[in-house]
CSV table of C-alpha atoms in Angstrom, one decimal:
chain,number,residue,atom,x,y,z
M,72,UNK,CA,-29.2,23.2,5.1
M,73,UNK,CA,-30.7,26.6,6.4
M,74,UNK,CA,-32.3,24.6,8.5
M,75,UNK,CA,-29.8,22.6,10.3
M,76,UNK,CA,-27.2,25.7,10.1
M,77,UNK,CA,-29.6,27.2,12.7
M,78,UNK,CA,-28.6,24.1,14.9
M,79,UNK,CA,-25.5,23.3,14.2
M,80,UNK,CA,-22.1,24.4,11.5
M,81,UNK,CA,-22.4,23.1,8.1
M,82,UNK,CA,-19.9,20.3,7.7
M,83,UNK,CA,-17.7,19.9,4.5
M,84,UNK,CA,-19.3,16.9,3.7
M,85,UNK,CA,-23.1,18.3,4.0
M,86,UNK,CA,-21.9,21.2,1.8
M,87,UNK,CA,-20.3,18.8,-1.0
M,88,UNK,CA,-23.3,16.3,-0.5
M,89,UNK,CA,-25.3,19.4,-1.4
M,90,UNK,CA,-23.7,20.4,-4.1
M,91,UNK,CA,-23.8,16.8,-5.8
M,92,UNK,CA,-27.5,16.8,-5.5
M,93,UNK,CA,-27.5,19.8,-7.5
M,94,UNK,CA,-25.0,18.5,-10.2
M,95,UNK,CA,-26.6,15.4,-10.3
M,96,UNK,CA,-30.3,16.8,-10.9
M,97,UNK,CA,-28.9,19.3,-13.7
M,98,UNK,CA,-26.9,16.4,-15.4
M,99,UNK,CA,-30.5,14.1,-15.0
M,100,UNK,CA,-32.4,17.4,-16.9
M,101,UNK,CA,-29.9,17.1,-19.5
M,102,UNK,CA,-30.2,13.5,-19.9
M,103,UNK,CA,-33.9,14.0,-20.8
M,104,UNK,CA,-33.6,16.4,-23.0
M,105,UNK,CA,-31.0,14.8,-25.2
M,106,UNK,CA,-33.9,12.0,-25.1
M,107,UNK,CA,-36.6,14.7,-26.2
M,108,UNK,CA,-38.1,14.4,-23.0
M,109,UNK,CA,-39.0,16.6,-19.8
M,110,UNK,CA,-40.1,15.7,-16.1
M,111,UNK,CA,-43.5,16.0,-17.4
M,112,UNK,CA,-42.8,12.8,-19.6
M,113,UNK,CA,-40.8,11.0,-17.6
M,114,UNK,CA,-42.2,8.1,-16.1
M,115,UNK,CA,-40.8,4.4,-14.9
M,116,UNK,CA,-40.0,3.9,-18.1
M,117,UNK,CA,-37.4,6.4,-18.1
M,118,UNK,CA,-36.3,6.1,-14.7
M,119,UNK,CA,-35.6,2.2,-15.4
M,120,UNK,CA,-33.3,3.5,-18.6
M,121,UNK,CA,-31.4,6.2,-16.3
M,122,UNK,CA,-31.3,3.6,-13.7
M,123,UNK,CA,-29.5,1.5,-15.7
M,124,UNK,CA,-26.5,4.2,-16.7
M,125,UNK,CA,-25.3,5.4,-13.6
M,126,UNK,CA,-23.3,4.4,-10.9
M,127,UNK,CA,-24.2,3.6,-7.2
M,128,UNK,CA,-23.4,6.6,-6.0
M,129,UNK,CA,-25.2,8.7,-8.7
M,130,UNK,CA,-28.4,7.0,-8.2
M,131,UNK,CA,-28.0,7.4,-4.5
M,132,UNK,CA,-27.5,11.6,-4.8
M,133,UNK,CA,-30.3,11.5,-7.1
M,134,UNK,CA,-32.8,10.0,-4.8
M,135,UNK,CA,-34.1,13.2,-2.6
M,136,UNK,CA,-34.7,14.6,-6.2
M,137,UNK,CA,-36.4,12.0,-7.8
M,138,UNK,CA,-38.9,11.3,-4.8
M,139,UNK,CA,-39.7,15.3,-4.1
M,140,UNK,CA,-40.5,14.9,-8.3
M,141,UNK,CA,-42.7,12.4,-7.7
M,142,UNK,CA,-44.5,13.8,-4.7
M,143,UNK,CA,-44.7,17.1,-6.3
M,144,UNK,CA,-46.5,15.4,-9.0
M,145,UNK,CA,-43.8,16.9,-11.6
M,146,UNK,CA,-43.5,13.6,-13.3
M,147,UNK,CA,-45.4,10.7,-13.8
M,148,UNK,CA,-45.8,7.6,-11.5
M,149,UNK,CA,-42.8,5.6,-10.9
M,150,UNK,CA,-41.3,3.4,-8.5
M,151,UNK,CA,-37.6,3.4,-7.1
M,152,UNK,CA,-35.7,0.4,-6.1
M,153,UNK,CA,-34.8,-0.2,-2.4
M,154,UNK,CA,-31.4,1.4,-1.4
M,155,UNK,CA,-28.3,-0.7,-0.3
M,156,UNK,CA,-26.4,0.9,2.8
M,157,UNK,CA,-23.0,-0.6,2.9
M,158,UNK,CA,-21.2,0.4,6.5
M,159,UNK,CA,-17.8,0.6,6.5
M,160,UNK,CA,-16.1,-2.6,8.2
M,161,UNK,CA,-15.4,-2.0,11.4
M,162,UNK,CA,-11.3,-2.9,12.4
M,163,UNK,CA,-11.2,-5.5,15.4
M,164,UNK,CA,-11.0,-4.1,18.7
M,165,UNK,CA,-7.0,-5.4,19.2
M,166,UNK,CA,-6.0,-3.5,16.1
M,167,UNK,CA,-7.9,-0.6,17.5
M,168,UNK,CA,-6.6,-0.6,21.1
M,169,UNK,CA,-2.4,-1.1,19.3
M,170,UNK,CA,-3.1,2.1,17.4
M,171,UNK,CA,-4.3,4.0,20.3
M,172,UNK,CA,-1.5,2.8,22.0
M,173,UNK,CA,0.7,3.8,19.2
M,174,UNK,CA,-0.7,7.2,19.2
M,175,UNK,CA,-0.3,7.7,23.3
M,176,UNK,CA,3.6,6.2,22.8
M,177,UNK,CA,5.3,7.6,20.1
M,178,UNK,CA,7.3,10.6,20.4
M,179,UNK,CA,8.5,11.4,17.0
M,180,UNK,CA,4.2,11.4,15.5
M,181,UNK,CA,3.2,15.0,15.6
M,182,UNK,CA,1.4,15.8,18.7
M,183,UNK,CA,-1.6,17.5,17.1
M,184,UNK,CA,-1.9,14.5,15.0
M,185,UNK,CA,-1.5,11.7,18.0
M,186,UNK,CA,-4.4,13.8,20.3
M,187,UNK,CA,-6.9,14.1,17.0
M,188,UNK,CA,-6.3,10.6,16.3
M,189,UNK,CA,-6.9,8.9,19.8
M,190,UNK,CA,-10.3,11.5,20.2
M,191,UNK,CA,-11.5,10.0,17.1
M,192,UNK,CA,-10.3,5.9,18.1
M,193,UNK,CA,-11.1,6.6,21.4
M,194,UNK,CA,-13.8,8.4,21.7
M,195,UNK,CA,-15.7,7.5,17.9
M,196,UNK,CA,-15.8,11.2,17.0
M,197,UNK,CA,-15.8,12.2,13.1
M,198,UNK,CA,-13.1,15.2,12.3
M,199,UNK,CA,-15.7,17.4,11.1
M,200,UNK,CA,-16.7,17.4,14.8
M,201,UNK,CA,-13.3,17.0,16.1
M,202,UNK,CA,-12.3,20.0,14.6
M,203,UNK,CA,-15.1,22.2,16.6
M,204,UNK,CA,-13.9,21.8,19.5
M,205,UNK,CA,-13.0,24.5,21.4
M,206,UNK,CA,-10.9,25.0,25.4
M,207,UNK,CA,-13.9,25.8,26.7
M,208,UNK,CA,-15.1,22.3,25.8
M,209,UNK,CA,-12.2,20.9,28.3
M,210,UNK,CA,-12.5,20.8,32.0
M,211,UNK,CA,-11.9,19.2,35.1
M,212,UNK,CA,-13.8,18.2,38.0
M,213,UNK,CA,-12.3,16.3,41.4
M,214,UNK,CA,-8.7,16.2,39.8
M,215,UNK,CA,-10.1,14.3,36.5
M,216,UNK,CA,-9.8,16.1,32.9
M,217,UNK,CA,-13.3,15.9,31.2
M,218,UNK,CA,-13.6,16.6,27.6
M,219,UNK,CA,-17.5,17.5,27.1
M,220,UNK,CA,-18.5,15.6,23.7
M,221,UNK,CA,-22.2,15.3,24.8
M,222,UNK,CA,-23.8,15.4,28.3
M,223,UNK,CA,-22.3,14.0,30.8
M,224,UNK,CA,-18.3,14.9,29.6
M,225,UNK,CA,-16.3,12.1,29.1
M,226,UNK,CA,-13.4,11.2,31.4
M,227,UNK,CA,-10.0,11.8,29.7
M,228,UNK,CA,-6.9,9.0,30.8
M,229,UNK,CA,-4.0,9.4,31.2
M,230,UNK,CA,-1.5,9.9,29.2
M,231,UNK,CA,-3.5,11.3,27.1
M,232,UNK,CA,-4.6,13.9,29.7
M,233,UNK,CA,-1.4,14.8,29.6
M,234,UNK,CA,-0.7,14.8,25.7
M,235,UNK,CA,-4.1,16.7,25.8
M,236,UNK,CA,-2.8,19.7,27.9
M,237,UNK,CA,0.5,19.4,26.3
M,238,UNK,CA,-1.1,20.1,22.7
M,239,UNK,CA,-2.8,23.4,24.4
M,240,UNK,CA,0.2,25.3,25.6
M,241,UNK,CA,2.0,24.3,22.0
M,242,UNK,CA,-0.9,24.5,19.3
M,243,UNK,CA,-0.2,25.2,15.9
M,244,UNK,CA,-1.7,28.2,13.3
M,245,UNK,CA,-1.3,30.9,16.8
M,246,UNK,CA,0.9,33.3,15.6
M,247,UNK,CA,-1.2,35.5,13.2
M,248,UNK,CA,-2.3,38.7,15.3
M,249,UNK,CA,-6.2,37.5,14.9
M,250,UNK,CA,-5.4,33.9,16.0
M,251,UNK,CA,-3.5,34.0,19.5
M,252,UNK,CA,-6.6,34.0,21.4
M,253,UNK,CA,-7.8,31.0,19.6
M,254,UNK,CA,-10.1,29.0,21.6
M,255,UNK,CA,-10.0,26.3,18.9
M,256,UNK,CA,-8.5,23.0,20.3
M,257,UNK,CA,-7.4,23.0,16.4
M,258,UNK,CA,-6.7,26.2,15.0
M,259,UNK,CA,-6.7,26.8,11.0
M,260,UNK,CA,-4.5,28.6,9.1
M,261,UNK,CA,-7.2,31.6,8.4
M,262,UNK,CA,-7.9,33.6,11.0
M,263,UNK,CA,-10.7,33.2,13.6
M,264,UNK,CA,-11.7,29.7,12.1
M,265,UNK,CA,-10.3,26.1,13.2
M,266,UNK,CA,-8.9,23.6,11.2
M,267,UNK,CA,-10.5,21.9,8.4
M,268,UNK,CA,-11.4,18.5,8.7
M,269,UNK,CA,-10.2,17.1,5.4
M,270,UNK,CA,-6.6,18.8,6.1
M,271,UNK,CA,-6.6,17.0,9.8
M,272,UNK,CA,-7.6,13.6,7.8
M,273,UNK,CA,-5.1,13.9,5.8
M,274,UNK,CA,-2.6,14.3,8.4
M,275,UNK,CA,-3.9,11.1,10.3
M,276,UNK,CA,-4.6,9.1,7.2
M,277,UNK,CA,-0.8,9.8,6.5
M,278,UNK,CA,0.2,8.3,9.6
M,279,UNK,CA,-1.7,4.8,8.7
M,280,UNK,CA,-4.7,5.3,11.2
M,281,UNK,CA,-8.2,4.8,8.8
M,282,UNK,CA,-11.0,7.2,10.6
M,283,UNK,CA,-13.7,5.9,9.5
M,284,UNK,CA,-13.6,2.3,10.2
M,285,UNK,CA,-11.6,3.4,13.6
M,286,UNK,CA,-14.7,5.7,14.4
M,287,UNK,CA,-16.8,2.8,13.8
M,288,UNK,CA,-15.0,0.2,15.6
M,289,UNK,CA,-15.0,2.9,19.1
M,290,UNK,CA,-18.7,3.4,18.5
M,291,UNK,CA,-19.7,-0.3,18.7
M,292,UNK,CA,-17.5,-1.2,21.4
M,293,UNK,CA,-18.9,1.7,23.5
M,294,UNK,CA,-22.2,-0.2,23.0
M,295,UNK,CA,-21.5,-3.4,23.8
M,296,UNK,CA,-19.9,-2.0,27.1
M,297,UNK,CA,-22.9,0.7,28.0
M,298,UNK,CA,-26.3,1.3,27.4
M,299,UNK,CA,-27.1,2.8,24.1
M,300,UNK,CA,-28.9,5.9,25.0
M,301,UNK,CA,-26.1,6.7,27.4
M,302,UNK,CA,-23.4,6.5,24.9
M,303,UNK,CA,-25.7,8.9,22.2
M,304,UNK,CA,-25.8,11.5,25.4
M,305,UNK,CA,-22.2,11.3,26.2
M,306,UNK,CA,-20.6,11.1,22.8
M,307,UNK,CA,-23.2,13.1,20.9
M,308,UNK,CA,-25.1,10.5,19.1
M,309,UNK,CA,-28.2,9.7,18.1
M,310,UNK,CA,-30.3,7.2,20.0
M,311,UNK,CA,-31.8,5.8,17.1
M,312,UNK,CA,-27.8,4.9,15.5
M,313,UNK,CA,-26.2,3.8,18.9
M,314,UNK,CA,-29.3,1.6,19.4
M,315,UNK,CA,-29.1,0.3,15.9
M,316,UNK,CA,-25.4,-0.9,16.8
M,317,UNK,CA,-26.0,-2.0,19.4
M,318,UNK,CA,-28.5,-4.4,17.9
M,319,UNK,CA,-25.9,-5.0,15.2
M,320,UNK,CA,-23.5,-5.8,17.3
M,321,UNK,CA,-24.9,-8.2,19.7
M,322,UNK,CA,-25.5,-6.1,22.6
M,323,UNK,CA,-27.5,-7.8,25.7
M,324,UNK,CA,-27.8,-4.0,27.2
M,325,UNK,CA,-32.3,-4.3,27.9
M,326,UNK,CA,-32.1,-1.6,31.3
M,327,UNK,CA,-30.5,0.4,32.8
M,328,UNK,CA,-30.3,2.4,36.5
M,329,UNK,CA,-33.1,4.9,36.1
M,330,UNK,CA,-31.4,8.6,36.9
M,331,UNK,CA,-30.2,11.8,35.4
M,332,UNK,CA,-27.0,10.4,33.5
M,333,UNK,CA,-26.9,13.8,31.2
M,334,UNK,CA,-25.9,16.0,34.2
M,335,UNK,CA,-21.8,17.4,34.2
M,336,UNK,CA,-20.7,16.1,37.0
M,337,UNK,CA,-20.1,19.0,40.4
M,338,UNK,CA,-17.3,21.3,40.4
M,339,UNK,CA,-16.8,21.1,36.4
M,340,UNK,CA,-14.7,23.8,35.5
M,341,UNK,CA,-13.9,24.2,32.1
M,342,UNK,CA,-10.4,25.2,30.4
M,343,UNK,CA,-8.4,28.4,31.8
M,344,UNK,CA,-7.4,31.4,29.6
M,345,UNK,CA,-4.2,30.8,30.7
């Protein structure tokens, strides 16, 4: 985490994820010792038994532990069994273009919670990203609003453009003396920090729109439409995931025009003061 913090902010979810590794490892110490044993003793034999007791998700958490143990030679040999990745179901691409429409139509949502929601359907982003970013990640070039997810910025529609700049002049959590220079898209309630992610889901989950398999559905279409490596550039991907959907998802993208797509485009000019 120290290591990736020099890259990048810690996300909620890497913290907790963090912190269950940690619970999980104390609670597998304890386990041996109510059996009179100690990593030292522990061998397949034991892990089969522990196996056994836990949940998918437990074993899961426990797995970084359990194979630095072994390759630390703090236990005996042992092997584990292969782990099941389950990806969330992705909605179908109508459902995913009526609630984007939704978002971009209805008047009486909450603004901040219509222009979160469409970044995340539209443009496959998870919140704990969404929340970081800042004006100075929205600009314009030749008339066009460009919001910069990756290299090159990604073209923003209208009406969302307009729902976009709209949110800007009238965002929430600006009124504490520290926070009405905010250059958070999405401000938080303490002061000089944006909004957390788990309050913004909770705010679009409330409204019906699922993130996750929303998020997932954008992603793969975005594949299927463009080469992978361009979308992982442009929306802040790895190349290794988009070209894994892409393969998942049937895309017949083998080439692609060989130039510098990562470039902002001339005359980009991010987000006023004003």
């Amino acid at each position: 985490m120290r290591i990736s913090s020099q890259k990048k902010p810690i996300t909620p979810a890497a913290r907790r994820h963090a912190a269950d590794q940690v619970k999980q490892a104390t609670a597998f110490l304890t386990w041996l010792a109510a059996r009179d044993h100690t990593l030292g003793t522990c061998g397949q034999t034991g892990i089969d038994a522990w196996h056994t007791e836990q949940n998918e998700y437990t074993r899961n958490t426990m797995r970084a532990f359990l194979l630095w143990c072994s390759a630390s030679k703090l236990t005996r040999a042992f092997r584990l069994p292969p782990v099941h990745i389950r990806r969330a179901t992705p909605m179908p691409q109508p459902e995913r273009l009526e609630l984007i429409g939704h978002l971009l139509t209805d008047p009486d949502l909450p603004l901040r919670t219509r222009v979160a929601g469409v970044i995340v359907l539209l443009y496959a982003q998870p919140l704990s990203r969404v929340v970081r970013l800042t004006l100075d990640d929205i600009g314009h070039s030749n008339d066009q609003t460009l919001l910069r997810l990756g290299e090159p910025p990604s073209p923003v529609p209208e009406p969302l453009a307009e729902l976009l700049h709209r949110w800007i002049s009238s965002r929430d959590n600006m009124n504490t003396a520290t926070n009405h220079a905010s250059r958070w898209l999405f401000p938080g309630r303490r002061a000089g920090q944006p909004m957390h992610p788990d309050a913004l889901a909770s705010l679009i989950n409330d409204i019906g729109i699922p993130t996750t398999a929303g998020r997932t559905a954008a992603i793969r279409q975005h594949v299927l439409e463009m080469p992978a490596p361009v979308v992982a550039e442009a929306l802040g991907y790895h190349r290794v995931t988009t070209a894994k959907l892409a393969s998942e998802a049937g895309g017949t993208w083998s080439r692609y025009a060989a130039r510098d797509h990562w470039r902002s485009p001339p005359g980009w000019t991010p987000q006023s003061n004003a």
